[in-house]
Amino acid sequence: MLYRMAKLSIRDLDLTGKRVLIRVDFNVPLSKDAEPRILDDTRIRETIPTIEYALRRKAKVILAAHLGRPKGKHVDSLSLRPVVDRLRALLDHVIGESENVAFAPDCVGPVAEELARQLENGQTLLLENLRFHTEEEANDPEFAKQLANLCDIYVNAAFGPAHRAHASTEGITHFVAQSAAGLLMDKELTYLSKATSDPNRPFVAIIGGAKVSDKIEVIDFLIDKVDALLIGGAMAYTFLNAQGQTTGKSLTELDKVDVARAALDKAAARGIKFLLPVDHMLADKFSAEAKTQVFSGAEPFPAEMMALDIGPETIRLFSAEVDDAATVVWNGPMGVAELAPFAKGTNAIARALSKNEDAITIVGGGDSVAAVHNSGVSDKISHISTGGGASLEFLEGKTLPGVAALSEK
Ligand code: AMP
């Protein structure tokens, strides 16, 4: 699964004078004002290198994206129009003239076609929300063909939506001569496929979050790949139950104890380290105001308490594994990281990764990525994945339709 070797990259193409349709991830949070404002433009900024790359090579750039869930209808509050100004500002250093970013009020049809035809080299056209048409998510071939008609070359720069087979991520590739990965997609594939197919060792994975049921496929896949698997978050308590320990009022999935036991057995059979928390931060209720206590894990678990974070000894144990690793993949919080008293474990893992500058470190998932940003160590992480669901599916060993559809090199 060495995608990077196999799949065409935007770097492999001659873009000059070509109409290049770039599928981007502009699914940004908007304010509820009459004129919606962009509350966080991270996703837009992340695609700028790919757009800039194409513009500097004198391509005619057409940007296609979705925003929110308009369910196939035109919804004013989910228009991509507010993105135009932000794009103009972010691309100003490349193209200089702000009118070089135009907007098509529909992503397909005669107006979009005419605007795409009028594009000159180095100009950009942003198409209206793809999901204003039900055909986008239905992966309708006619709709995909209409999108394809706008361009000569297709580039998928959006990793997040790549795990869905939609018209703009999969269907379109059947109607264009060349489909390539954008820079961000290329980086995602390079890091994730290196980790899962040819990792530098020791390879340590840290998986956290609420539920065994959400992460069991990742755990199952990684047990075959890693040298050590470290489990934190609420799902650790189901694993502790599987080892016969009681866990008081901690969040557990009783119907997943057998699944957890099977994973423990598989890890033992492969002879890898499978580390669970050895101590915990307990709380008397699920609240930032809860009474807390560190529990060593040696005595019986206090029946009326719940574990909301890993304890200091576990932080030391997990950090030591990270220190010795050559590859680290981390997805999911070690505790209830959204409540400050229970964010210590998650933030400590972010810092541990940042300190091992010799290792390839890969972080995915909303809470883990937030912890990396909040701890101010983003620039010390090799790769912060932009697609939560997509990176999880990758770590489950699944083929992403939006990746599989790209042209071979
Ligand atoms: P996930 O979406 O699977 O990555 O899980 C994230 C959620 O898990 C967050 O909302 C956390 O509050 C929750 N979580 C993590 N650890 C615990 C815990 N020990 N008890 C309850 N919830 C937890």
Coordinates of C-alpha atoms and ligand atoms in Angstrom, one line a residue:
M1 CA 0.0 0.0 0.0
L2 CA 2.7 2.4 -0.8
Y3 CA 0.3 5.0 -2.3
R4 CA 3.0 7.5 -2.8
M5 CA 4.8 5.3 -5.3
A6 CA 1.6 4.3 -7.0
K7 CA -0.5 7.4 -7.3
L8 CA 0.0 10.4 -9.5
S9 CA 0.9 13.6 -7.7
I10 CA 0.3 17.2 -8.8
R11 CA 4.1 17.4 -8.9
D12 CA 4.1 14.9 -11.8
L13 CA 2.0 17.0 -14.1
D14 CA 2.5 19.8 -16.6
L15 CA -0.1 22.3 -15.5
T16 CA 0.6 25.3 -17.7
G17 CA -2.5 26.6 -19.4
K18 CA -4.6 23.6 -18.2
R19 CA -7.9 23.9 -16.5
V20 CA -7.2 22.1 -13.2
L21 CA -10.2 21.3 -11.0
I22 CA -9.0 20.9 -7.4
R23 CA -11.2 19.2 -4.8
V24 CA -10.5 21.1 -1.6
D25 CA -11.7 20.9 2.0
F26 CA -13.3 24.3 2.7
N27 CA -15.8 22.8 5.2
V28 CA -15.1 25.6 7.7
P29 CA -17.2 26.7 10.7
L30 CA -19.3 29.8 9.9
S31 CA -21.0 32.3 12.2
K32 CA -24.8 32.5 12.3
D33 CA -24.8 36.2 11.2
A34 CA -26.9 37.4 8.3
E35 CA -23.6 37.7 6.5
P36 CA -21.8 34.6 7.8
R37 CA -18.1 35.0 8.8
I38 CA -15.5 32.3 8.8
L39 CA -14.7 31.4 12.4
D40 CA -11.7 29.2 11.7
D41 CA -9.9 29.2 8.3
T42 CA -7.4 26.4 9.1
R43 CA -8.7 24.2 6.3
I44 CA -8.5 27.0 3.7
R45 CA -5.0 27.8 4.7
E46 CA -4.0 24.2 4.5
T47 CA -5.0 24.0 0.8
I48 CA -3.2 27.2 -0.2
P49 CA 0.2 25.5 -1.0
T50 CA -1.6 23.3 -3.6
I51 CA -3.5 26.2 -5.1
E52 CA -0.3 28.3 -5.1
Y53 CA 1.6 25.5 -6.7
A54 CA -0.9 25.3 -9.6
L55 CA -1.2 29.1 -10.0
R56 CA 2.6 29.6 -10.1
R57 CA 2.7 27.1 -13.0
K58 CA 0.1 29.2 -14.8
A59 CA -2.8 26.8 -14.5
K60 CA -6.4 27.9 -14.6
V61 CA -7.6 26.8 -11.2
I62 CA -11.2 25.7 -10.5
L63 CA -11.9 24.9 -6.8
A64 CA -14.7 22.5 -5.8
A65 CA -15.8 22.0 -2.2
H66 CA -18.7 21.2 0.1
L67 CA -19.8 23.0 3.2
G68 CA -22.1 21.6 5.9
R69 CA -25.1 19.4 5.2
P70 CA -27.5 21.3 2.9
K71 CA -29.1 17.9 1.9
G72 CA -29.2 18.6 -1.9
K73 CA -30.9 22.1 -1.7
H74 CA -29.5 25.6 -2.1
V75 CA -29.2 26.9 1.5
D76 CA -28.0 30.6 1.6
S77 CA -26.3 30.1 5.0
L78 CA -24.2 27.3 3.6
S79 CA -22.9 29.2 0.5
L80 CA -19.2 29.1 -0.1
R81 CA -19.3 32.8 -1.2
P82 CA -17.8 34.0 2.1
V83 CA -14.7 32.0 1.3
V84 CA -13.9 34.1 -1.8
D85 CA -12.6 37.1 0.2
R86 CA -10.5 34.9 2.4
L87 CA -9.0 33.2 -0.7
R88 CA -8.3 36.6 -2.2
A89 CA -6.4 37.6 0.9
L90 CA -4.5 34.3 1.3
L91 CA -3.6 34.2 -2.4
D92 CA -2.8 37.9 -2.7
H93 CA 1.0 37.3 -2.5
V94 CA 0.8 34.9 -5.4
I95 CA -1.6 36.6 -7.9
G96 CA -1.6 40.2 -6.7
E97 CA -5.0 41.2 -8.2
S98 CA -7.9 40.3 -5.9
E99 CA -10.3 40.0 -8.9
N100 CA -8.3 37.0 -9.9
V101 CA -10.6 34.8 -7.7
A102 CA -14.1 34.5 -9.2
F103 CA -17.2 32.8 -7.9
A104 CA -19.6 30.5 -9.7
P105 CA -23.1 30.6 -8.1
D106 CA -23.6 26.9 -9.0
C107 CA -21.0 24.2 -9.3
V108 CA -22.3 22.8 -12.6
G109 CA -24.4 24.1 -15.5
P110 CA -24.0 26.8 -18.1
V111 CA -22.8 29.7 -15.8
A112 CA -20.1 27.5 -14.2
E113 CA -19.1 26.3 -17.7
E114 CA -18.9 29.8 -19.1
L115 CA -16.8 31.1 -16.1
A116 CA -14.5 28.1 -16.4
R117 CA -14.1 28.7 -20.2
Q118 CA -13.2 32.4 -19.5
L119 CA -10.5 31.6 -17.0
E120 CA -7.0 32.9 -18.0
N121 CA -3.7 31.3 -16.9
G122 CA -3.1 32.0 -13.2
Q123 CA -6.8 32.8 -12.4
T124 CA -9.0 31.0 -9.9
L125 CA -12.7 30.1 -9.9
L126 CA -14.4 28.9 -6.8
L127 CA -17.5 26.8 -7.4
E128 CA -20.6 27.0 -5.1
N129 CA -21.2 24.2 -2.6
L130 CA -21.2 20.8 -4.3
R131 CA -23.8 19.4 -1.8
F132 CA -26.4 21.8 -3.1
H133 CA -27.0 18.9 -5.5
T134 CA -28.0 15.5 -4.1
E135 CA -26.1 14.0 -7.0
E136 CA -22.8 14.9 -5.3
E137 CA -23.2 12.4 -2.4
A138 CA -25.1 9.9 -4.6
N139 CA -22.0 9.8 -6.8
D140 CA -24.2 10.4 -9.8
P141 CA -22.3 9.7 -13.1
E142 CA -24.0 12.5 -15.1
F143 CA -23.2 15.0 -12.4
A144 CA -19.6 13.8 -12.1
K145 CA -19.3 14.2 -15.9
Q146 CA -20.6 17.7 -15.7
L147 CA -17.9 18.5 -13.1
A148 CA -15.3 16.8 -15.3
N149 CA -16.4 18.9 -18.3
L150 CA -15.2 22.0 -16.5
C151 CA -11.5 20.8 -16.5
D152 CA -8.6 19.1 -18.2
I153 CA -7.0 17.7 -15.1
Y154 CA -8.5 16.7 -11.7
V155 CA -6.5 17.1 -8.5
N156 CA -7.8 15.8 -5.1
A157 CA -6.3 18.0 -2.4
A158 CA -8.8 17.0 0.3
F159 CA -7.9 14.1 2.5
G160 CA -10.9 14.5 4.8
P161 CA -13.6 13.8 2.2
A162 CA -11.5 11.1 0.5
H163 CA -13.1 8.2 2.5
R164 CA -16.4 8.8 0.8
A165 CA -17.1 7.8 -2.8
H166 CA -18.8 11.0 -4.0
A167 CA -19.0 12.6 -7.4
S168 CA -16.2 15.1 -6.6
T169 CA -13.9 12.6 -5.0
E170 CA -14.5 9.4 -7.0
G171 CA -17.0 9.7 -9.8
I172 CA -15.2 12.6 -11.6
T173 CA -12.0 10.5 -12.0
H174 CA -13.8 8.3 -14.5
F175 CA -14.3 11.3 -16.9
V176 CA -10.9 13.0 -16.8
A177 CA -7.7 11.9 -18.4
Q178 CA -5.5 12.5 -15.3
S179 CA -6.4 12.5 -11.6
A180 CA -3.7 13.4 -9.2
A181 CA -3.1 13.9 -5.4
G182 CA -2.6 17.5 -4.3
L183 CA 0.2 18.4 -2.0
L184 CA -1.7 17.9 1.3
M185 CA -3.1 14.6 0.1
D186 CA 0.3 13.5 -1.0
K187 CA 1.7 14.3 2.4
E188 CA -1.0 12.4 4.2
L189 CA -0.5 9.4 2.0
T190 CA 3.3 9.5 2.3
Y191 CA 3.2 9.6 6.1
L192 CA 0.3 7.2 6.7
S193 CA 1.5 4.6 4.2
K194 CA 5.1 4.8 5.4
A195 CA 3.8 4.1 9.0
T196 CA 1.5 1.3 8.0
S197 CA 3.6 -0.5 5.4
D198 CA 7.3 0.2 6.2
P199 CA 7.6 1.9 9.6
N200 CA 10.9 2.8 11.2
R201 CA 11.1 0.7 14.4
P202 CA 10.2 0.6 17.2
F203 CA 6.7 1.6 16.0
V204 CA 4.5 2.7 18.9
A205 CA 0.8 3.5 18.5
I206 CA -1.3 5.3 21.1
I207 CA -5.0 5.0 20.7
G208 CA -7.5 6.7 23.0
G209 CA -11.1 8.0 23.0
A210 CA -14.4 6.9 24.3
K211 CA -15.3 3.6 22.8
V212 CA -13.7 0.3 22.0
S213 CA -16.4 -0.1 19.3
D214 CA -15.2 2.9 17.4
K215 CA -11.5 2.0 17.5
I216 CA -11.4 -1.8 17.5
E217 CA -10.7 -2.1 13.8
V218 CA -7.8 0.3 14.2
I219 CA -6.5 -1.7 17.2
D220 CA -6.9 -4.9 15.3
F221 CA -5.0 -3.6 12.2
L222 CA -2.3 -2.0 14.3
I223 CA -1.6 -5.1 16.5
D224 CA -0.2 -6.7 13.3
K225 CA 2.0 -3.7 12.6
V226 CA 3.3 -2.1 15.8
D227 CA 5.9 -3.0 18.4
A228 CA 3.8 -1.4 21.2
L229 CA 0.2 -0.4 21.5
L230 CA -0.7 2.0 24.3
I231 CA -4.4 2.4 25.2
G232 CA -5.9 5.4 27.0
G233 CA -9.2 7.1 27.3
A234 CA -12.5 5.5 28.4
M235 CA -11.9 2.5 26.2
A236 CA -9.0 1.5 28.4
Y237 CA -11.6 0.5 31.1
T238 CA -13.3 -2.0 28.9
F239 CA -9.8 -3.6 28.4
L240 CA -9.2 -3.5 32.1
N241 CA -12.6 -5.2 32.6
A242 CA -11.4 -7.9 30.1
Q243 CA -8.4 -8.5 32.4
G244 CA -10.8 -9.0 35.3
Q245 CA -10.4 -5.6 37.0
T246 CA -13.3 -3.6 38.3
T247 CA -13.5 0.0 37.2
G248 CA -16.2 1.6 39.4
K249 CA -18.4 4.1 37.5
S250 CA -15.9 4.5 34.7
L251 CA -17.4 4.5 31.2
T252 CA -17.2 0.9 29.8
E253 CA -18.9 -1.1 27.1
L254 CA -19.9 -4.4 28.7
D255 CA -20.8 -5.9 25.4
K256 CA -17.3 -5.2 24.1
V257 CA -15.4 -7.0 26.8
D258 CA -15.1 -10.1 24.7
V259 CA -13.8 -8.1 21.7
A260 CA -11.3 -6.4 24.1
R261 CA -10.2 -9.8 25.4
A262 CA -9.7 -11.1 21.8
A263 CA -7.5 -8.1 21.0
L264 CA -5.4 -8.7 24.2
D265 CA -5.0 -12.4 23.2
K266 CA -4.0 -11.4 19.7
A267 CA -1.4 -8.9 21.0
A268 CA 0.0 -11.6 23.3
A269 CA 0.2 -14.1 20.5
R270 CA 2.2 -11.6 18.4
G271 CA 4.4 -10.8 21.4
I272 CA 3.9 -7.0 21.2
K273 CA 3.6 -4.8 24.2
F274 CA 0.0 -3.9 24.9
L275 CA 0.0 -1.2 27.6
L276 CA -3.1 -0.1 29.6
P277 CA -3.2 2.6 32.2
V278 CA -1.6 1.6 35.5
D279 CA -3.1 4.5 37.5
H280 CA -5.9 6.9 37.0
M281 CA -7.3 10.3 37.8
L282 CA -10.6 9.6 39.5
A283 CA -13.6 11.9 39.9
D284 CA -16.8 11.6 41.9
K285 CA -18.8 13.0 38.9
F286 CA -18.4 13.9 35.2
S287 CA -17.6 17.6 35.8
A288 CA -14.8 20.1 35.9
E289 CA -15.8 20.8 39.5
A290 CA -15.6 17.1 40.6
K291 CA -13.7 16.0 43.6
T292 CA -10.6 14.2 42.2
Q293 CA -8.0 11.7 43.4
V294 CA -5.1 9.9 41.9
F295 CA -5.7 6.1 42.2
S296 CA -2.7 3.8 41.8
G297 CA -4.7 0.9 40.5
A298 CA -3.2 -1.5 43.0
E299 CA -6.1 -1.6 45.5
P300 CA -9.7 -2.4 44.6
F301 CA -11.2 0.4 42.5
P302 CA -13.4 2.8 44.5
A303 CA -16.9 1.7 43.5
E304 CA -18.4 5.2 43.5
M305 CA -15.7 6.9 41.4
M306 CA -15.0 7.1 37.7
A307 CA -11.7 7.4 35.9
L308 CA -11.6 10.5 33.7
D309 CA -7.9 10.6 32.8
I310 CA -4.7 8.5 33.0
G311 CA -2.6 9.0 36.1
P312 CA 1.0 10.3 36.6
E313 CA 2.6 6.9 36.5
T314 CA 0.9 6.0 33.3
I315 CA 2.0 9.3 31.8
R316 CA 5.6 8.3 32.7
L317 CA 5.2 4.8 31.3
F318 CA 3.6 6.0 28.0
S319 CA 6.1 8.9 27.6
A320 CA 9.0 6.5 28.0
E321 CA 7.6 4.3 25.2
V322 CA 7.3 7.4 23.0
D323 CA 10.9 8.4 23.9
D324 CA 12.3 5.1 22.6
A325 CA 10.1 5.0 19.4
A326 CA 11.2 5.7 15.8
T327 CA 7.6 6.0 14.6
V328 CA 4.6 7.1 16.7
V329 CA 1.0 7.2 15.6
W330 CA -1.4 8.8 18.0
N331 CA -5.2 9.1 17.7
G332 CA -7.7 9.8 20.5
P333 CA -7.5 11.5 23.9
M334 CA -6.2 9.9 27.1
G335 CA -9.1 11.3 29.1
V336 CA -11.9 13.8 29.1
A337 CA -9.6 16.4 27.5
E338 CA -12.3 19.0 27.0
L339 CA -12.5 19.4 30.8
A340 CA -9.3 21.1 32.0
P341 CA -8.7 18.9 35.2
F342 CA -8.7 15.8 33.0
A343 CA -6.6 17.1 30.1
K344 CA -3.2 16.4 31.7
G345 CA -2.7 13.0 30.2
T346 CA -3.6 14.0 26.7
N347 CA -1.4 17.1 26.9
A348 CA 1.4 15.1 28.3
I349 CA 1.3 12.7 25.3
A350 CA 1.4 15.7 23.0
R351 CA 4.5 16.9 24.7
A352 CA 6.1 13.5 24.7
L353 CA 5.7 13.2 20.9
S354 CA 7.1 16.7 20.4
K355 CA 10.2 15.9 22.4
N356 CA 11.2 12.9 20.3
E357 CA 12.4 14.9 17.3
D358 CA 14.2 11.9 15.8
A359 CA 11.0 9.9 15.4
I360 CA 8.3 10.2 12.7
T361 CA 5.3 11.4 14.7
I362 CA 1.8 11.3 13.3
V363 CA -1.3 12.7 15.1
G364 CA -4.9 12.4 14.0
G365 CA -8.3 12.9 15.5
G366 CA -9.9 16.1 16.8
D367 CA -9.0 15.9 20.5
S368 CA -5.4 14.8 19.9
V369 CA -4.8 17.5 17.2
A370 CA -6.3 20.1 19.6
A371 CA -4.0 19.0 22.4
V372 CA -1.0 19.4 20.0
H373 CA -2.1 22.9 19.1
N374 CA -3.0 23.8 22.7
S375 CA 0.4 22.6 24.0
G376 CA 2.0 24.8 21.4
V377 CA 4.0 21.9 19.9
S378 CA 2.5 21.6 16.4
D379 CA 5.7 22.5 14.6
K380 CA 7.5 19.6 16.5
I381 CA 5.1 17.0 15.1
S382 CA 6.1 15.4 11.7
H383 CA 2.5 15.1 10.4
I384 CA -0.8 16.4 11.8
S385 CA -3.5 14.6 9.8
T386 CA -6.3 16.8 8.5
G387 CA -8.9 14.1 8.0
G388 CA -10.1 12.5 11.3
G389 CA -12.4 9.8 9.7
A390 CA -10.1 9.3 6.7
S391 CA -7.0 8.8 8.8
L392 CA -8.8 6.3 11.0
E393 CA -10.0 4.4 8.0
F394 CA -6.4 4.4 6.7
L395 CA -5.3 3.0 10.1
E396 CA -8.0 0.3 9.8
G397 CA -6.2 -0.8 6.6
K398 CA -9.1 0.2 4.4
T399 CA -8.8 1.6 0.9
L400 CA -10.1 5.1 0.6
P401 CA -12.3 5.5 -2.5
G402 CA -10.9 9.0 -3.2
V403 CA -7.4 7.7 -3.1
A404 CA -8.0 4.5 -5.0
A405 CA -9.6 6.5 -7.8
L406 CA -6.5 8.6 -8.5
S407 CA -4.4 7.7 -11.6
E408 CA -1.4 5.4 -11.3
K409 CA 1.9 7.1 -11.7
Ligands
AMP1 P1 -13.3 9.8 20.4 O1 -14.4 10.6 19.7 O2 -13.5 8.3 20.3 O3 -11.9 10.2 20.0 O4 -13.5 10.1 21.9 C1 -13.4 11.3 22.4 C2 -14.3 11.4 23.6 O5 -13.9 10.5 24.6 C3 -14.2 12.8 24.3 O6 -15.4 13.4 24.2 C4 -13.8 12.4 25.8 O7 -14.6 13.2 26.7 C5 -14.2 11.0 25.9 N1 -13.4 10.3 26.9 C6 -12.1 10.1 26.9 N2 -11.7 9.5 28.0 C7 -12.8 9.4 28.8 C8 -13.1 8.9 30.1 N3 -12.1 8.3 30.8 N4 -14.3 8.9 30.6 C9 -15.3 9.4 29.8 N5 -15.2 9.9 28.6 C10 -13.9 9.9 28.1

